[in-house]
Amino acid sequence: MTNIRDLAHEANVSVTTVSRVLNDHPYVAKEKRRAVKAAIEKLGYIRNQTAVHLSIGQTKTIGVMLPFVDHPYHAAILQGIAKSAFEKTYRFLTWQTNYVEEHERTVLRALAQREVDGLIIVSHSLPTADILSYEQYGPIVFCELHEAVSAVYINHYSAFRKGLMELQRLGHTNIGICLGRSDSTNSLARKQAYHDFVEQASNDWVYEQTLTIEDGARVAARWLKQKQRPSAILTASDHVAAGLILELRKQGYRIPEDLSVIGFDGSDLAEVLSMTTISIPYDVIGQQAFSLVTRQDAATVRQIEIPSTLISGLTAQNVHPVH
Amino acid sequence: MTNIRDLAHEANVSVTTVSRVLNDHPYVAKEKRRAVKAAIEKLGYIRNQTAVHLSIGQTKTIGVMLPFVDHPYHAAILQGIAKSAFEKTYRFLTWQTNYVEEHERTVLRALAQREVDGLIIVSHSLPTADILSYEQYGPIVFCELHEAVSAVYINHYSAFRKGLMELQRLGHTNIGICLGRSDSTNSLARKQAYHDFVEQASNDWVYEQTLTIEDGARVAARWLKQKQRPSAILTASDHVAAGLILELRKQGYRIPEDLSVIGFDGSDLAEVLSMTTISIPYDVIGQQAFSLVTRQDAATVRQIEIPSTLISGLTAQNVHPVH
DNA sequence: GCTTGCAGTGAAACGCGTTCCATAGTTTAA
DNA sequence: TTAAACTATGGAACGCGTTTCACTGCAAGC
């Protein structure tokens, strides 16, 4: 593999001059610049990026920690990161953690070992403080809101409020909610919104640990068994909503007549089912997170709220619709 | 930042010995090993991976080129890669190309610049030969079948055959197909299967350039306008099938009574719509591709076929069903 | 005419871990 | 007893691009 010294020899200049040519530094005479370029051509030289990285002390790479790369909304965040990174000629490494703490530690270790210049934490299960102890090695940006950390986040409290208000506007008073991971920051905010805005809030109508389509079907089963049923359910993901809707339809119930359902995410799934959902621009989250983690004053805590939008579909309607 | 030389000094040994300790080399006396570990502890030393990479001439990182990270089946492949990479303590860089050739070139350049040890090409638009000219810089594995390249692939000819046979088994003779990108390897194989196995194959019933849900709706519109309509359509993606199904239902048509539809991918979408589909284990593709690109004799061309499975749903049925 | 100041250039140090090779003390096998 | 085979250890080179610093010419400023 030919290197910068071979080029210097071939072009009869110093390695410094070769480096200047490679980096478009102005202080190089036309002659020499031409000679170096000729040498590059002749020897088929290609820059070794690893050497550049070692030399400049940066990898121009950021790391992304997320639980699952193939969940639609994580993938959408990734998409936003990919787009921004490409534009800024940055690279990104992805780690799928499955919420396993030891895996998350691997990611943090990678930051400490300078494999990446900074980290975007899409979601995590390690205590936030543990993660922050690695901030000394590089900027860390979260996609969930925590105190005193840089974050690009959805205000789940107000997003959920939006859904709850919509259901009340439609005349519902008996409203239930589906939540994801029990004690995640997001779930807590959602539960708070539920209790703050729904008069008849009841723990019987809080369906926890719902993440997948199957979980949605499980909610349906539980709903069917209840004597006191909510007339509307606000979910925390389109997947859960889809599972719920489809299972109930399979059992002969009508959506929204028998149960109004609102999804969350604004995914393809919601579109396909003409679902009422709360849409989140996940790609924008990725883009903003990238720009935060690569900004100059990355040490400064900065928080960016991303707006959510209620999209009306056909799965939520008035309690007593006019026929 | 403390480095290996600081450690050597602190522990009163040579850098060689420190390196040996770091790499668990056996030829180190217990005493010295302990001394080095104490120094590591005391100085808070953390290995600089970039230096390791430069030194060993490898990055233990592979690159992944794909058009879109947020399309379900690409994400599923990514998931498989992520899993395997994690297990083997490899990293992976992802590039989203949007099928833009210049972007694809960026990825190839990254291989040449030794940013990655090898490349997994999930899908591409550059000529295969152009890509192969970079094989001198590291192993390249495709997720589509080409001659003389290492690949992990779906036999789209036989997969499509499976779908077409199923439709014929149900009594259909007027069968149409939806294809993705016009001249992609996959589309050609599918078209071939169509002409080989469907007696009444007609170009009027080949709907090209269908990739998204919206494209599926467009197919519906075109189908509606045709005087001679197929009674069944085999698509190349669940998304397209979903768009087609939902648009027709919206127009008052019944699926499968008025049109049998078979999807492709085995995605969540298919499950949600109880769609008949041809399921592909995309995560396995990712895993196998990873294992090919990192194997010792990566230079040897190796091809692995991944099996597809027909999953019966409710969107395809007999032409004249018995009521 | 003399001081600044900028263009142009290169030697050498730097970032940092790995590894080749030489050296020396021990064992083990013959 | 002696040669062969280990075990231990470190100096120095290596992988390779960037950057600091010193230095030479020249031209502009006063």
XYZ file of C-alpha atoms in Angstrom, chain A residues 56-285:
230
model
C -6.578 14.289 14.187
C -7.917 12.587 17.294
C -11.420 12.256 15.920
C -13.256 9.569 14.025
C -15.896 11.738 12.408
C -18.227 8.977 13.463
C -21.027 9.028 15.951
C -22.627 6.112 17.704
C -26.303 5.336 17.953
C -27.688 3.254 20.781
C -31.162 1.906 20.270
C -33.071 -1.132 21.432
C -34.225 -2.436 18.041
C -33.170 -1.351 14.586
C -36.159 -2.908 12.907
C -38.933 -1.235 14.811
C -40.537 1.265 12.496
C -40.041 4.333 14.586
C -36.503 3.525 15.557
C -35.756 2.895 11.929
C -37.249 6.269 11.102
C -34.976 7.984 13.594
C -32.068 6.099 12.096
C -33.149 7.324 8.713
C -32.962 10.919 9.901
C -29.526 10.330 11.372
C -28.363 8.650 8.183
C -29.479 11.585 6.109
C -27.799 14.224 8.248
C -24.646 12.195 8.689
C -24.286 11.702 4.979
C -24.666 15.397 4.315
C -21.964 16.271 6.801
C -19.713 13.414 5.678
C -19.985 11.793 9.050
C -20.374 8.086 9.619
C -22.471 6.415 12.258
C -22.234 3.143 14.095
C -25.411 1.494 15.265
C -25.777 -0.688 18.305
C -28.903 -2.688 18.923
C -29.158 -3.243 22.649
C -32.480 -5.017 23.134
C -32.551 -2.970 26.333
C -29.899 -5.269 27.798
C -27.815 -3.209 30.187
C -24.599 -5.012 29.489
C -25.048 -4.255 25.811
C -25.662 -0.637 26.576
C -22.426 -0.592 28.526
C -20.623 -1.845 25.449
C -21.788 1.231 23.620
C -20.608 3.556 26.350
C -17.268 1.793 26.386
C -16.964 2.396 22.666
C -17.292 6.102 23.306
C -14.608 5.962 25.982
C -12.337 4.030 23.641
C -12.794 6.783 21.102
C -14.429 4.631 18.485
C -16.989 7.383 18.100
C -16.899 11.105 18.763
C -20.320 11.240 20.347
C -23.403 9.226 21.123
C -27.079 9.432 20.336
C -29.126 7.452 22.817
C -32.471 6.716 21.246
C -33.717 4.747 24.224
C -32.030 2.998 27.106
C -32.575 1.064 30.259
C -29.402 1.927 32.182
C -29.835 4.681 34.755
C -29.329 8.060 33.160
C -26.633 8.928 35.677
C -24.579 5.895 34.630
C -24.738 7.051 31.064
C -23.853 10.608 31.928
C -20.705 9.477 33.689
C -19.361 8.846 30.207
C -19.955 12.385 29.066
C -16.325 13.142 29.842
C -15.430 11.142 26.751
C -17.705 12.904 24.337
C -21.108 14.502 23.864
C -24.184 12.393 24.531
C -27.604 13.306 23.199
C -30.813 11.617 24.242
C -34.025 11.187 22.319
C -35.988 11.178 25.528
C -36.281 14.013 27.978
C -34.241 13.891 31.177
C -33.108 16.687 33.395
C -29.805 18.297 32.618
C -29.068 16.346 29.467
C -29.050 17.389 25.857
C -32.126 15.918 24.278
C -34.385 15.958 21.281
C -37.695 14.783 22.532
C -41.389 14.360 22.139
C -43.446 15.893 24.870
C -45.393 12.755 25.587
C -47.467 14.489 28.186
C -48.876 16.971 25.727
C -49.015 14.466 22.891
C -51.108 12.148 25.023
C -53.191 15.077 26.156
C -53.971 15.705 22.508
C -55.295 12.199 22.078
C -57.273 12.274 25.309
C -58.838 15.613 24.433
C -59.841 14.330 21.034
C -61.597 11.376 22.620
C -63.388 13.645 25.067
C -64.359 15.974 22.262
C -66.028 12.953 20.698
C -67.997 12.467 23.893
C -65.994 9.725 25.545
C -65.656 9.759 29.310
C -64.639 6.157 29.883
C -61.194 6.198 28.415
C -58.411 3.661 28.732
C -54.755 3.822 27.773
C -52.081 1.416 26.678
C -48.524 2.012 27.834
C -45.202 0.536 26.812
C -42.419 -0.297 29.198
C -43.721 0.168 32.707
C -41.453 2.719 34.283
C -39.954 4.405 31.295
C -39.904 8.175 31.293
C -42.404 8.178 28.479
C -44.871 5.919 30.231
C -44.746 8.023 33.360
C -45.505 11.182 31.415
C -48.378 9.491 29.655
C -49.836 8.133 32.830
C -49.600 11.598 34.316
C -51.496 13.082 31.401
C -54.109 10.384 31.771
C -54.721 11.170 35.405
C -54.570 14.908 34.874
C -57.041 15.060 32.029
C -59.409 12.140 32.374
C -61.962 12.504 35.109
C -62.865 8.811 35.188
C -59.270 7.632 34.987
C -59.057 4.119 36.346
C -56.157 1.782 36.839
C -58.327 -1.003 35.451
C -58.148 0.768 32.164
C -54.416 1.202 32.079
C -53.001 -1.620 30.007
C -49.290 -1.797 30.685
C -46.400 -3.481 28.967
C -47.922 -3.260 25.511
C -45.436 -2.985 22.689
C -46.370 -5.304 19.847
C -49.270 -6.347 17.692
C -49.657 -9.411 19.860
C -49.784 -7.233 22.939
C -52.612 -5.350 21.264
C -54.491 -8.605 20.819
C -53.911 -9.330 24.487
C -55.423 -6.003 25.396
C -58.450 -6.930 23.319
C -58.805 -10.168 25.247
C -58.605 -8.345 28.529
C -61.050 -5.680 27.396
C -63.499 -8.394 26.407
C -63.374 -9.911 29.873
C -63.984 -6.661 31.729
C -67.456 -5.892 33.092
C -66.665 -2.205 33.175
C -65.152 -1.359 29.811
C -63.769 1.877 28.475
C -65.454 3.090 25.304
C -62.194 4.378 23.930
C -58.534 3.468 24.207
C -55.542 5.641 23.479
C -52.493 3.529 22.739
C -48.807 4.292 22.814
C -48.082 2.732 19.443
C -49.796 2.024 16.157
C -48.750 -1.581 16.454
C -50.637 -2.082 19.654
C -53.616 -0.229 18.246
C -53.548 -2.428 15.160
C -53.447 -5.610 17.195
C -56.304 -4.387 19.304
C -58.441 -3.312 16.361
C -57.876 -6.435 14.333
C -58.455 -8.811 17.201
C -61.712 -7.124 18.115
C -62.894 -7.117 14.524
C -62.037 -10.791 14.324
C -64.258 -11.323 17.374
C -67.072 -9.570 15.582
C -66.825 -6.194 17.257
C -66.932 -2.981 15.322
C -64.299 -0.281 15.454
C -65.030 2.530 16.164
C -68.651 1.799 17.039
C -67.900 -0.570 19.899
C -64.538 0.873 20.794
C -62.776 3.998 19.635
C -59.047 3.544 19.205
C -56.269 6.042 18.673
C -52.799 4.948 17.718
C -49.447 6.591 18.188
C -46.540 7.128 15.761
C -48.196 7.933 12.472
C -46.810 4.814 10.844
C -47.618 3.039 7.620
C -49.742 0.716 9.645
C -51.969 3.565 10.753
C -52.286 4.753 7.203
C -53.195 1.320 5.967
C -55.866 0.911 8.599
C -57.097 4.507 8.248
C -56.328 4.768 11.900
C -56.633 7.910 13.951
C -53.150 8.398 15.316
C -50.755 10.852 16.816
C -48.067 11.390 14.268
C -44.453 11.954 15.210
C -41.815 13.133 12.734
C -39.239 10.595 13.814
C -36.825 11.414 11.051
C -36.662 14.975 12.346
C -35.741 13.666 15.768
